[in-house]
Amino acid sequence: MTIACSIAKFLCSRNLLASNQLL
């Protein structure tokens, strides 16, 4: 996995956690 891909996955998971807390 490339560095850019891992960073994207990190941001994606962080966004999912934030949206889950908002609900």
CSV table of C-alpha atoms in Angstrom, one decimal:
chain,number,residue,atom,x,y,z
A,1,MET,CA,0.0,0.0,0.0
A,2,THR,CA,1.3,3.4,-0.9
A,3,ILE,CA,1.8,6.2,1.6
A,4,ALA,CA,-0.9,8.3,0.0
A,5,CYS,CA,-3.3,5.4,0.2
A,6,SER,CA,-2.6,4.8,3.9
A,7,ILE,CA,-3.1,8.5,4.6
A,8,ALA,CA,-6.4,8.5,2.7
A,9,LYS,CA,-7.5,5.5,4.7
A,10,PHE,CA,-6.5,7.2,7.9
A,11,LEU,CA,-8.5,10.3,7.0
A,12,CYS,CA,-11.4,8.2,6.0
A,13,SER,CA,-11.5,6.2,9.2
A,14,ARG,CA,-11.2,9.5,11.2
A,15,ASN,CA,-14.1,11.1,9.3
A,16,LEU,CA,-16.2,8.0,9.9
A,17,LEU,CA,-15.5,8.1,13.6
A,18,ALA,CA,-16.4,11.8,13.7
A,19,SER,CA,-19.6,11.3,11.8
A,20,ASN,CA,-20.6,8.4,14.1
A,21,GLN,CA,-20.1,10.6,17.2
A,22,LEU,CA,-22.3,13.3,15.6
A,23,LEU,CA,-25.2,10.9,15.1
